[in-house]
Amino acid sequence: KSTPSELLDLSRDGLISVDSTRDHTCKIDQEHRRILQYGGRVEKLPGDIGPLRVWLRNEKSPGLAMTRSIGDFVAKSIGVISLPDIQVIELVYKYSVIVIGSDGLFEYMNQDDIAEIIWGNKHQSGFNRPAEEVANSLVDEAEQRWKENGN
């Protein structure tokens, strides 16, 4: 998965999230087709577990849950590319937080969940809580949701 990010706009009512990237997964038709065109296979883990993954046609590897990656030469041979999507966003004063994370954060939490956690942490502390502590709250919540979903 590419590094998704979101911008959080501080308003009178809390944080409003603005999605600024998209995931690169086999759920996106264009990404899925590219893997198949390069001879890869797209399937979930046996037992229909987890997200769609990229596999070599006749092997149980690499099993990536993303269609873009840097430095994976096996996956590159079956259509996993390193080309990023680039979006230019003018950062203005109203964006108070930028969240950059991987599927470990974004798999079971959407942008509104993340905004709520950040707003709650910042608001409860009078906006004086260190960013690292707020980030740790996000990681803790993401880990809990992964466990709840059987991962």
Tab-separated table of N, CA and C in Angstrom:
chain	number	residue	atom	x	y	z
A	1	LYS	N	0.849	-1.158	0.000
A	1	LYS	CA	0.000	0.000	0.000
A	1	LYS	C	0.897	1.224	0.000
A	2	SER	N	0.522	2.182	-0.813
A	2	SER	CA	1.264	3.423	-0.755
A	2	SER	C	0.993	4.051	0.591
A	3	THR	N	1.668	5.111	0.880
A	3	THR	CA	1.439	5.776	2.142
A	3	THR	C	0.246	6.696	2.019
A	4	PRO	N	-0.870	6.301	2.588
A	4	PRO	CA	-2.024	7.182	2.533
A	4	PRO	C	-1.828	8.334	3.496
A	5	SER	N	-2.519	9.388	3.242
A	5	SER	CA	-2.455	10.499	4.171
A	5	SER	C	-3.773	11.225	4.144
A	6	GLU	N	-3.970	12.020	5.115
A	6	GLU	CA	-5.149	12.848	5.158
A	6	GLU	C	-4.784	14.158	5.822
A	7	LEU	N	-5.522	15.160	5.482
A	7	LEU	CA	-5.351	16.470	6.085
A	7	LEU	C	-6.513	16.682	7.024
A	8	LEU	N	-6.245	17.248	8.170
A	8	LEU	CA	-7.302	17.502	9.125
A	8	LEU	C	-7.447	19.004	9.285
A	9	ASP	N	-8.621	19.473	8.986
A	9	ASP	CA	-8.962	20.888	8.978
A	9	ASP	C	-9.586	21.230	10.328
A	10	LEU	N	-8.923	22.087	11.085
A	10	LEU	CA	-9.427	22.484	12.388
A	10	LEU	C	-10.554	23.488	12.204
A	11	SER	N	-11.733	23.131	12.719
A	11	SER	CA	-12.872	24.032	12.639
A	11	SER	C	-13.436	24.233	14.042
A	12	ARG	N	-14.458	25.054	14.155
A	12	ARG	CA	-15.077	25.279	15.461
A	12	ARG	C	-15.677	24.005	16.019
A	13	ASP	N	-16.089	23.095	15.166
A	13	ASP	CA	-16.758	21.876	15.595
A	13	ASP	C	-15.821	20.691	15.738
A	14	GLY	N	-14.550	20.878	15.604
A	14	GLY	CA	-13.595	19.784	15.702
A	14	GLY	C	-12.780	19.669	14.436
A	15	LEU	N	-12.292	18.480	14.196
A	15	LEU	CA	-11.481	18.244	13.009
A	15	LEU	C	-12.353	17.687	11.896
A	16	ILE	N	-12.173	18.224	10.720
A	16	ILE	CA	-12.847	17.729	9.528
A	16	ILE	C	-11.761	17.100	8.664
A	17	SER	N	-11.938	15.843	8.303
A	17	SER	CA	-10.889	15.160	7.551
A	17	SER	C	-11.064	15.356	6.057
A	18	VAL	N	-9.932	15.460	5.379
A	18	VAL	CA	-9.882	15.612	3.931
A	18	VAL	C	-8.964	14.518	3.409
A	19	ASP	N	-9.515	13.537	2.707
A	19	ASP	CA	-8.714	12.439	2.175
A	19	ASP	C	-7.850	12.975	1.047
A	20	SER	N	-6.553	12.728	1.121
A	20	SER	CA	-5.659	13.296	0.113
A	20	SER	C	-4.948	12.252	-0.740
A	21	THR	N	-5.191	10.976	-0.494
A	21	THR	CA	-4.589	9.926	-1.321
A	21	THR	C	-5.581	8.772	-1.462
A	22	ARG	N	-5.195	7.801	-2.284
A	22	ARG	CA	-5.993	6.587	-2.402
A	22	ARG	C	-5.074	5.390	-2.229
A	23	ASP	N	-5.649	4.316	-1.752
A	23	ASP	CA	-4.883	3.090	-1.573
A	23	ASP	C	-4.591	2.459	-2.925
A	24	HIS	N	-3.495	1.756	-2.999
A	24	HIS	CA	-3.149	0.995	-4.197
A	24	HIS	C	-3.319	-0.484	-3.856
A	25	THR	N	-4.527	-0.968	-4.090
A	25	THR	CA	-4.841	-2.357	-3.773
A	25	THR	C	-5.513	-3.019	-4.971
A	26	CYS	N	-5.697	-4.308	-4.853
A	26	CYS	CA	-6.354	-5.068	-5.920
A	26	CYS	C	-7.837	-4.769	-6.010
A	27	LYS	N	-8.392	-4.014	-5.064
A	27	LYS	CA	-9.799	-3.615	-5.152
A	27	LYS	C	-10.009	-2.570	-6.244
A	28	ILE	N	-8.959	-1.895	-6.648
A	28	ILE	CA	-9.046	-0.901	-7.719
A	28	ILE	C	-8.873	-1.639	-9.044
A	29	ASP	N	-9.876	-1.531	-9.901
A	29	ASP	CA	-9.923	-2.303	-11.140
A	29	ASP	C	-8.645	-2.149	-11.976
A	30	GLN	N	-8.166	-0.938	-12.159
A	30	GLN	CA	-6.965	-0.693	-12.962
A	30	GLN	C	-5.745	-1.414	-12.362
A	31	GLU	N	-5.620	-1.388	-11.055
A	31	GLU	CA	-4.499	-2.056	-10.381
A	31	GLU	C	-4.624	-3.576	-10.542
A	32	HIS	N	-5.813	-4.090	-10.340
A	32	HIS	CA	-6.089	-5.524	-10.454
A	32	HIS	C	-5.756	-6.025	-11.869
A	33	ARG	N	-6.236	-5.285	-12.866
A	33	ARG	CA	-5.981	-5.678	-14.269
A	33	ARG	C	-4.486	-5.711	-14.575
A	34	ARG	N	-3.737	-4.731	-14.058
A	34	ARG	CA	-2.300	-4.693	-14.343
A	34	ARG	C	-1.611	-5.946	-13.809
A	35	ILE	N	-1.961	-6.381	-12.625
A	35	ILE	CA	-1.353	-7.580	-12.045
A	35	ILE	C	-1.648	-8.796	-12.926
A	36	LEU	N	-2.887	-8.929	-13.366
A	36	LEU	CA	-3.255	-10.053	-14.230
A	36	LEU	C	-2.536	-9.982	-15.577
A	37	GLN	N	-2.405	-8.775	-16.136
A	37	GLN	CA	-1.715	-8.609	-17.418
A	37	GLN	C	-0.253	-9.025	-17.332
A	38	TYR	N	0.371	-8.865	-16.166
A	38	TYR	CA	1.773	-9.242	-15.992
A	38	TYR	C	1.936	-10.698	-15.560
A	39	GLY	N	0.827	-11.435	-15.508
A	39	GLY	CA	0.925	-12.862	-15.191
A	39	GLY	C	0.784	-13.187	-13.718
A	40	GLY	N	0.418	-12.232	-12.924
A	40	GLY	CA	0.201	-12.499	-11.508
A	40	GLY	C	-1.196	-13.044	-11.268
A	41	ARG	N	-1.450	-13.378	-10.032
A	41	ARG	CA	-2.774	-13.850	-9.640
A	41	ARG	C	-3.216	-13.031	-8.451
A	42	VAL	N	-4.515	-12.805	-8.344
A	42	VAL	CA	-5.080	-11.986	-7.273
A	42	VAL	C	-6.092	-12.832	-6.512
A	43	GLU	N	-5.782	-13.092	-5.247
A	43	GLU	CA	-6.657	-13.909	-4.396
A	43	GLU	C	-6.446	-13.518	-2.945
A	44	LYS	N	-7.414	-13.876	-2.125
A	44	LYS	CA	-7.258	-13.730	-0.685
A	44	LYS	C	-6.463	-14.917	-0.160
A	45	LEU	N	-6.098	-14.883	1.093
A	45	LEU	CA	-5.470	-16.034	1.727
A	45	LEU	C	-6.451	-17.199	1.726
A	46	PRO	N	-5.963	-18.435	1.772
A	46	PRO	CA	-6.863	-19.589	1.808
A	46	PRO	C	-7.908	-19.429	2.913
A	47	GLY	N	-9.120	-19.828	2.608
A	47	GLY	CA	-10.215	-19.654	3.549
A	47	GLY	C	-10.894	-18.304	3.418
A	48	ASP	N	-10.586	-17.600	2.313
A	48	ASP	CA	-11.184	-16.290	2.048
A	48	ASP	C	-10.876	-15.290	3.160
A	49	ILE	N	-9.632	-15.309	3.625
A	49	ILE	CA	-9.206	-14.484	4.755
A	49	ILE	C	-8.498	-13.233	4.261
A	50	GLY	N	-8.845	-12.111	4.868
A	50	GLY	CA	-8.137	-10.851	4.640
A	50	GLY	C	-8.412	-10.220	3.287
A	51	PRO	N	-7.560	-9.240	2.942
A	51	PRO	CA	-7.738	-8.513	1.682
A	51	PRO	C	-7.234	-9.325	0.491
A	52	LEU	N	-7.598	-8.886	-0.703
A	52	LEU	CA	-7.027	-9.469	-1.919
A	52	LEU	C	-5.526	-9.238	-1.900
A	53	ARG	N	-4.793	-10.224	-2.395
A	53	ARG	CA	-3.325	-10.156	-2.396
A	53	ARG	C	-2.772	-10.497	-3.769
A	54	VAL	N	-1.561	-10.042	-4.012
A	54	VAL	CA	-0.850	-10.296	-5.263
A	54	VAL	C	0.060	-11.509	-5.067
A	55	TRP	N	-0.072	-12.484	-5.978
A	55	TRP	CA	0.703	-13.728	-5.895
A	55	TRP	C	1.333	-14.038	-7.253
A	56	LEU	N	2.445	-14.764	-7.237
A	56	LEU	CA	2.958	-15.364	-8.457
A	56	LEU	C	1.914	-16.379	-8.920
A	57	ARG	N	1.836	-16.598	-10.227
A	57	ARG	CA	0.770	-17.436	-10.781
A	57	ARG	C	0.689	-18.803	-10.112
A	58	ASN	N	1.801	-19.474	-9.922
A	58	ASN	CA	1.782	-20.848	-9.423
A	58	ASN	C	2.527	-21.034	-8.113
A	59	GLU	N	2.707	-19.973	-7.359
A	59	GLU	CA	3.434	-20.068	-6.089
A	59	GLU	C	2.696	-19.337	-4.992
A	60	LYS	N	3.067	-19.625	-3.766
A	60	LYS	CA	2.447	-18.991	-2.600
A	60	LYS	C	3.240	-17.776	-2.146
A	61	SER	N	3.721	-17.003	-3.071
A	61	SER	CA	4.444	-15.778	-2.736
A	61	SER	C	4.195	-14.761	-3.846
A	62	PRO	N	4.381	-13.490	-3.680
A	62	PRO	CA	4.792	-12.861	-2.422
A	62	PRO	C	3.634	-12.619	-1.455
A	63	GLY	N	2.394	-12.594	-1.908
A	63	GLY	CA	1.255	-12.402	-1.011
A	63	GLY	C	1.079	-10.976	-0.525
A	64	LEU	N	1.428	-10.013	-1.374
A	64	LEU	CA	1.301	-8.599	-0.995
A	64	LEU	C	-0.154	-8.140	-1.038
A	65	ALA	N	-0.540	-7.336	-0.062
A	65	ALA	CA	-1.886	-6.770	-0.033
A	65	ALA	C	-1.886	-5.382	-0.669
A	66	MET	N	-0.906	-5.117	-1.508
A	66	MET	CA	-0.789	-3.828	-2.183
A	66	MET	C	-0.329	-4.063	-3.613
A	67	THR	N	-0.543	-3.081	-4.460
A	67	THR	CA	-0.143	-3.215	-5.856
A	67	THR	C	0.986	-2.264	-6.229
A	68	ARG	N	1.477	-1.521	-5.246
A	68	ARG	CA	2.631	-0.646	-5.470
A	68	ARG	C	3.569	-0.788	-4.296
A	69	SER	N	4.841	-0.888	-4.618
A	69	SER	CA	5.844	-1.125	-3.591
A	69	SER	C	7.206	-0.713	-4.140
A	70	ILE	N	8.117	-0.405	-3.248
A	70	ILE	CA	9.477	-0.028	-3.653
A	70	ILE	C	10.422	-1.166	-3.286
A	71	GLY	N	11.172	-1.662	-4.261
A	71	GLY	CA	12.247	-2.605	-3.990
A	71	GLY	C	11.879	-4.075	-3.953
A	72	ASP	N	10.665	-4.448	-4.255
A	72	ASP	CA	10.281	-5.858	-4.249
A	72	ASP	C	10.385	-6.378	-5.679
A	73	PHE	N	11.526	-6.979	-5.999
A	73	PHE	CA	11.797	-7.389	-7.375
A	73	PHE	C	10.952	-8.580	-7.810
A	74	VAL	N	10.571	-9.452	-6.896
A	74	VAL	CA	9.686	-10.565	-7.248
A	74	VAL	C	8.324	-10.007	-7.637
A	75	ALA	N	7.790	-9.131	-6.805
A	75	ALA	CA	6.473	-8.553	-7.088
A	75	ALA	C	6.506	-7.698	-8.351
A	76	LYS	N	7.628	-7.053	-8.608
A	76	LYS	CA	7.745	-6.231	-9.815
A	76	LYS	C	7.529	-7.082	-11.072
A	77	SER	N	7.966	-8.322	-11.025
A	77	SER	CA	7.842	-9.193	-12.193
A	77	SER	C	6.387	-9.523	-12.530
A	78	ILE	N	5.474	-9.293	-11.594
A	78	ILE	CA	4.059	-9.578	-11.844
A	78	ILE	C	3.203	-8.316	-11.749
A	79	GLY	N	3.821	-7.167	-12.028
A	79	GLY	CA	3.038	-5.947	-12.188
A	79	GLY	C	2.950	-5.015	-11.003
A	80	VAL	N	3.586	-5.348	-9.886
A	80	VAL	CA	3.624	-4.404	-8.765
A	80	VAL	C	4.637	-3.327	-9.140
A	81	ILE	N	4.194	-2.092	-9.142
A	81	ILE	CA	5.045	-0.995	-9.595
A	81	ILE	C	5.372	-0.055	-8.441
A	82	SER	N	6.377	0.779	-8.646
A	82	SER	CA	6.776	1.743	-7.619
A	82	SER	C	6.323	3.164	-7.955
A	83	LEU	N	5.638	3.335	-9.061
A	83	LEU	CA	5.198	4.664	-9.485
A	83	LEU	C	4.133	5.208	-8.540
A	84	PRO	N	4.383	6.344	-7.902
A	84	PRO	CA	3.378	6.896	-6.984
A	84	PRO	C	2.319	7.707	-7.722
A	85	ASP	N	1.184	7.869	-7.089
A	85	ASP	CA	0.224	8.883	-7.523
A	85	ASP	C	0.689	10.174	-6.863
A	86	ILE	N	0.663	11.244	-7.596
A	86	ILE	CA	1.094	12.526	-7.046
A	86	ILE	C	-0.068	13.499	-7.109
A	87	GLN	N	-0.352	14.094	-5.990
A	87	GLN	CA	-1.400	15.092	-5.904
A	87	GLN	C	-0.807	16.298	-5.181
A	88	VAL	N	-0.968	17.449	-5.753
A	88	VAL	CA	-0.462	18.673	-5.136
A	88	VAL	C	-1.606	19.333	-4.381
A	89	ILE	N	-1.374	19.567	-3.111
A	89	ILE	CA	-2.368	20.211	-2.260
A	89	ILE	C	-1.704	21.408	-1.598
A	90	GLU	N	-2.314	22.544	-1.752
A	90	GLU	CA	-1.787	23.739	-1.095
A	90	GLU	C	-2.134	23.668	0.385
A	91	LEU	N	-1.110	23.657	1.207
A	91	LEU	CA	-1.338	23.621	2.644
A	91	LEU	C	-1.584	25.052	3.124
A	92	VAL	N	-2.688	25.221	3.766
A	92	VAL	CA	-3.050	26.535	4.278
A	92	VAL	C	-3.236	26.427	5.786
A	93	TYR	N	-3.361	27.550	6.441
A	93	TYR	CA	-3.404	27.580	7.898
A	93	TYR	C	-4.511	26.717	8.501
A	94	LYS	N	-5.601	26.489	7.780
A	94	LYS	CA	-6.716	25.734	8.359
A	94	LYS	C	-6.390	24.251	8.536
A	95	TYR	N	-5.368	23.736	7.854
A	95	TYR	CA	-4.975	22.343	8.048
A	95	TYR	C	-4.071	22.282	9.270
A	96	SER	N	-4.581	21.706	10.331
A	96	SER	CA	-3.811	21.697	11.570
A	96	SER	C	-3.023	20.407	11.762
A	97	VAL	N	-3.382	19.350	11.040
A	97	VAL	CA	-2.724	18.059	11.210
A	97	VAL	C	-2.615	17.377	9.854
A	98	ILE	N	-1.497	16.734	9.612
A	98	ILE	CA	-1.345	15.845	8.457
A	98	ILE	C	-1.022	14.474	9.020
A	99	VAL	N	-1.804	13.470	8.627
A	99	VAL	CA	-1.585	12.104	9.087
A	99	VAL	C	-1.040	11.301	7.920
A	100	ILE	N	0.107	10.676	8.127
A	100	ILE	CA	0.706	9.803	7.122
A	100	ILE	C	0.855	8.437	7.775
A	101	GLY	N	0.319	7.416	7.119
A	101	GLY	CA	0.375	6.089	7.706
A	101	GLY	C	0.289	5.008	6.651
A	102	SER	N	0.400	3.777	7.100
A	102	SER	CA	0.333	2.621	6.209
A	102	SER	C	-0.978	1.881	6.440
A	103	ASP	N	-1.094	0.702	5.826
A	103	ASP	CA	-2.306	-0.083	6.012
A	103	ASP	C	-2.486	-0.495	7.467
A	104	GLY	N	-1.419	-0.521	8.237
A	104	GLY	CA	-1.545	-0.814	9.658
A	104	GLY	C	-2.425	0.188	10.376
A	105	LEU	N	-2.473	1.394	9.882
A	105	LEU	CA	-3.326	2.429	10.457
A	105	LEU	C	-4.666	2.510	9.738
A	106	PHE	N	-4.639	2.466	8.424
A	106	PHE	CA	-5.834	2.761	7.639
A	106	PHE	C	-6.703	1.548	7.286
A	107	GLU	N	-6.257	0.329	7.590
A	107	GLU	CA	-7.043	-0.844	7.203
A	107	GLU	C	-8.403	-0.898	7.891
A	108	TYR	N	-8.435	-0.603	9.192
A	108	TYR	CA	-9.695	-0.699	9.934
A	108	TYR	C	-10.138	0.632	10.544
A	109	MET	N	-9.481	1.706	10.171
A	109	MET	CA	-9.905	3.029	10.635
A	109	MET	C	-10.012	3.941	9.424
A	110	ASN	N	-11.148	4.602	9.299
A	110	ASN	CA	-11.288	5.545	8.198
A	110	ASN	C	-10.865	6.938	8.659
A	111	GLN	N	-10.896	7.877	7.748
A	111	GLN	CA	-10.404	9.216	8.066
A	111	GLN	C	-11.200	9.874	9.186
A	112	ASP	N	-12.495	9.589	9.269
A	112	ASP	CA	-13.294	10.184	10.335
A	112	ASP	C	-12.950	9.581	11.695
A	113	ASP	N	-12.687	8.264	11.739
A	113	ASP	CA	-12.246	7.632	12.986
A	113	ASP	C	-10.955	8.279	13.480
A	114	ILE	N	-10.030	8.471	12.557
A	114	ILE	CA	-8.730	9.045	12.907
A	114	ILE	C	-8.889	10.482	13.383
A	115	ALA	N	-9.709	11.254	12.682
A	115	ALA	CA	-9.944	12.644	13.093
A	115	ALA	C	-10.548	12.693	14.487
A	116	GLU	N	-11.485	11.790	14.776
A	116	GLU	CA	-12.132	11.765	16.090
A	116	GLU	C	-11.126	11.465	17.202
A	117	ILE	N	-10.231	10.515	16.957
A	117	ILE	CA	-9.212	10.166	17.955
A	117	ILE	C	-8.266	11.355	18.176
A	118	ILE	N	-7.840	11.969	17.109
A	118	ILE	CA	-6.931	13.115	17.239
A	118	ILE	C	-7.634	14.269	17.961
A	119	TRP	N	-8.843	14.566	17.539
A	119	TRP	CA	-9.584	15.669	18.165
A	119	TRP	C	-9.792	15.387	19.653
A	120	GLY	N	-10.191	14.161	19.984
A	120	GLY	CA	-10.412	13.810	21.385
A	120	GLY	C	-9.152	13.956	22.212
A	121	ASN	N	-8.036	13.500	21.678
A	121	ASN	CA	-6.761	13.603	22.386
A	121	ASN	C	-6.329	15.052	22.571
A	122	LYS	N	-6.432	15.818	21.515
A	122	LYS	CA	-5.995	17.216	21.584
A	122	LYS	C	-6.949	18.035	22.454
A	123	HIS	N	-8.251	17.818	22.305
A	123	HIS	CA	-9.249	18.598	23.031
A	123	HIS	C	-9.176	18.315	24.538
A	124	GLN	N	-9.015	17.045	24.894
A	124	GLN	CA	-8.957	16.674	26.305
A	124	GLN	C	-7.756	17.285	27.012
A	125	SER	N	-6.701	17.504	26.300
A	125	SER	CA	-5.476	18.011	26.928
A	125	SER	C	-5.340	19.519	26.785
A	126	GLY	N	-6.390	20.171	26.333
A	126	GLY	CA	-6.281	21.612	26.121
A	126	GLY	C	-5.332	21.940	24.986
A	127	PHE	N	-5.224	21.020	24.033
A	127	PHE	CA	-4.372	21.175	22.849
A	127	PHE	C	-2.889	21.241	23.202
A	128	ASN	N	-2.517	20.667	24.353
A	128	ASN	CA	-1.113	20.676	24.769
A	128	ASN	C	-0.476	19.299	24.744
A	129	ARG	N	-1.195	18.293	24.329
A	129	ARG	CA	-0.648	16.935	24.318
A	129	ARG	C	0.386	16.805	23.198
A	130	PRO	N	1.546	16.243	23.502
A	130	PRO	CA	2.580	16.085	22.464
A	130	PRO	C	2.096	15.228	21.299
A	131	ALA	N	2.528	15.579	20.116
A	131	ALA	CA	2.123	14.859	18.904
A	131	ALA	C	2.459	13.376	18.995
A	132	GLU	N	3.588	13.039	19.606
A	132	GLU	CA	3.973	11.632	19.723
A	132	GLU	C	2.951	10.842	20.538
A	133	GLU	N	2.405	11.433	21.578
A	133	GLU	CA	1.393	10.749	22.382
A	133	GLU	C	0.098	10.554	21.588
A	134	VAL	N	-0.267	11.554	20.812
A	134	VAL	CA	-1.458	11.438	19.977
A	134	VAL	C	-1.241	10.337	18.931
A	135	ALA	N	-0.057	10.319	18.332
A	135	ALA	CA	0.266	9.280	17.351
A	135	ALA	C	0.204	7.893	17.997
A	136	ASN	N	0.714	7.777	19.215
A	136	ASN	CA	0.658	6.490	19.918
A	136	ASN	C	-0.783	6.061	20.182
A	137	SER	N	-1.670	7.017	20.441
A	137	SER	CA	-3.092	6.694	20.617
A	137	SER	C	-3.670	6.096	19.341
A	138	LEU	N	-3.275	6.657	18.190
A	138	LEU	CA	-3.729	6.115	16.908
A	138	LEU	C	-3.213	4.693	16.707
A	139	VAL	N	-1.955	4.480	17.004
A	139	VAL	CA	-1.363	3.150	16.846
A	139	VAL	C	-2.052	2.151	17.765
A	140	ASP	N	-2.294	2.539	19.010
A	140	ASP	CA	-2.964	1.634	19.959
A	140	ASP	C	-4.357	1.252	19.462
A	141	GLU	N	-5.100	2.232	18.971
A	141	GLU	CA	-6.447	1.956	18.466
A	141	GLU	C	-6.395	1.069	17.219
A	142	ALA	N	-5.449	1.353	16.325
A	142	ALA	CA	-5.306	0.532	15.120
A	142	ALA	C	-4.978	-0.914	15.492
A	143	GLU	N	-4.073	-1.092	16.442
A	143	GLU	CA	-3.705	-2.443	16.884
A	143	GLU	C	-4.912	-3.169	17.473
A	144	GLN	N	-5.704	-2.465	18.277
A	144	GLN	CA	-6.896	-3.077	18.871
A	144	GLN	C	-7.879	-3.520	17.781
A	145	ARG	N	-8.062	-2.686	16.775
A	145	ARG	CA	-9.001	-3.035	15.698
A	145	ARG	C	-8.493	-4.195	14.858
A	146	TRP	N	-7.181	-4.270	14.641
A	146	TRP	CA	-6.624	-5.423	13.929
A	146	TRP	C	-6.923	-6.702	14.706
A	147	LYS	N	-6.720	-6.654	16.035
A	147	LYS	CA	-6.971	-7.845	16.866
A	147	LYS	C	-8.439	-8.237	16.831
A	148	GLU	N	-9.329	-7.248	16.875
A	148	GLU	CA	-10.764	-7.514	16.837
A	148	GLU	C	-11.195	-8.135	15.515
A	149	ASN	N	-10.452	-7.865	14.463
A	149	ASN	CA	-10.807	-8.375	13.133
A	149	ASN	C	-10.028	-9.639	12.791
A	150	GLY	N	-9.373	-10.250	13.766
A	150	GLY	CA	-8.734	-11.531	13.563
A	150	GLY	C	-7.406	-11.499	12.846
A	151	ASN	N	-6.694	-10.399	12.885
A	151	ASN	CA	-5.378	-10.309	12.242
A	151	ASN	C	-4.279	-10.304	13.261
